[in-house]
C-alpha positions as a printed NumPy array, in Angstrom:
array([[ -5.816, -22.73 ,   9.448],
       [ -8.92 , -21.17 ,   7.953],
       [-12.042, -21.512,  10.095],
       [-14.045, -22.883,   7.175],
       [-11.462, -25.607,   6.589],
       [-11.297, -26.345,  10.307],
       [-15.09 , -26.571,  10.476],
       [-15.166, -28.856,   7.45 ],
       [-12.535, -31.161,   8.973],
       [-14.375, -31.231,  12.304],
       [-17.705, -31.977,  10.639],
       [-16.146, -34.742,   8.554],
       [-14.713, -36.228,  11.754],
       [-18.088, -35.99 ,  13.468],
       [-19.747, -37.558,  10.465],
       [-17.286, -40.421,  10.708],
       [-17.96 , -40.851,  14.456],
       [-21.703, -40.81 ,  13.786],
       [-21.276, -43.375,  11.03 ],
       [-19.337, -45.661,  13.369],
       [-22.   , -45.213,  16.07 ],
       [-24.61 , -46.25 ,  13.518],
       [-22.541, -49.337,  12.733],
       [-22.564, -50.241,  16.438],
       [-26.321, -49.767,  16.517],
       [-26.288, -46.626,  18.666],
       [-28.794, -44.585,  16.732],
       [-31.543, -43.76 ,  19.197],
       [-30.372, -40.384,  20.567],
       [-26.844, -40.021,  19.188],
       [-26.266, -40.075,  15.495],
       [-24.125, -38.188,  13.036],
       [-26.821, -35.596,  12.405],
       [-27.241, -34.712,  16.072],
       [-23.456, -34.601,  16.486],
       [-23.125, -32.267,  13.486],
       [-25.946, -30.068,  14.818],
       [-24.269, -29.941,  18.221],
       [-20.949, -29.012,  16.603],
       [-22.513, -26.184,  14.597],
       [-24.37 , -24.871,  17.666],
       [-21.161, -24.878,  19.693],
       [-19.307, -23.158,  16.856],
       [-21.922, -20.404,  16.819],
       [-21.781, -20.111,  20.613],
       [-17.983, -19.87 ,  20.485],
       [-18.151, -17.148,  17.819],
       [-20.611, -15.229,  19.995],
       [-18.313, -15.535,  23.007],
       [-15.382, -14.288,  20.921],
       [-17.426, -11.311,  19.693],
       [-18.38 , -10.516,  23.273],
       [-14.762, -10.752,  24.395],
       [-13.618,  -8.52 ,  21.53 ],
       [-16.275,  -5.934,  22.406],
       [-15.24 ,  -5.927,  26.074],
       [-11.577,  -5.65 ,  25.111],
       [-12.313,  -2.695,  22.832],
       [-14.315,  -1.026,  25.594],
       [-11.543,  -1.397,  28.167],
       [ -8.954,  -0.257,  25.628],
       [-10.977,   2.919,  25.014],
       [-11.323,   3.5  ,  28.76 ],
       [ -7.555,   3.1  ,  29.215],
       [ -6.803,   5.47 ,  26.322],
       [ -9.169,   8.093,  27.759],
       [ -7.62 ,   7.717,  31.216],
       [ -4.137,   8.132,  29.759],
       [ -5.264,  11.222,  27.879],
       [ -6.7  ,  12.724,  31.077],
       [ -3.552,  11.853,  33.02 ],
       [ -1.221,  13.473,  30.486],
       [ -3.325,  16.588,  29.866],
       [ -1.808,  18.612,  32.759],
       [  1.711,  17.602,  31.737],
       [  1.061,  18.691,  28.152],
       [ -0.332,  22.008,  29.337],
       [  2.706,  22.589,  31.543],
       [  5.035,  21.66 ,  28.697],
       [  3.304,  24.094,  26.352],
       [  3.537,  26.841,  28.982],
       [  7.262,  26.224,  29.453],
       [  7.804,  26.167,  25.69 ],
       [  5.958,  29.443,  25.243],
       [  7.979,  31.035,  28.104],
       [ 11.235,  29.824,  26.588],
       [ 10.337,  31.082,  23.132],
       [  9.381,  34.478,  24.586],
       [  5.675,  34.339,  23.895],
       [  3.198,  35.015,  26.693],
       [  1.103,  32.139,  27.937]])
């Protein structure tokens, strides 16, 4: 589901909850506007956490790729030396 549609559905649900709270007379500190504001703030916080997680994942992926490259470098050099010896070229 698209995040905009999901947000719209969630906000409509919160609006409905706020409307029902108003009907019960609970309007002092909790109303549909504060619920919608809370939902939007949490959505932004969640997006920030996801961005942070994606950045950390990319960082660790780059570290792993560099480590693999360093680990395979001697093997590649040895393979090239063997290939050049087999083909008759000097190393």
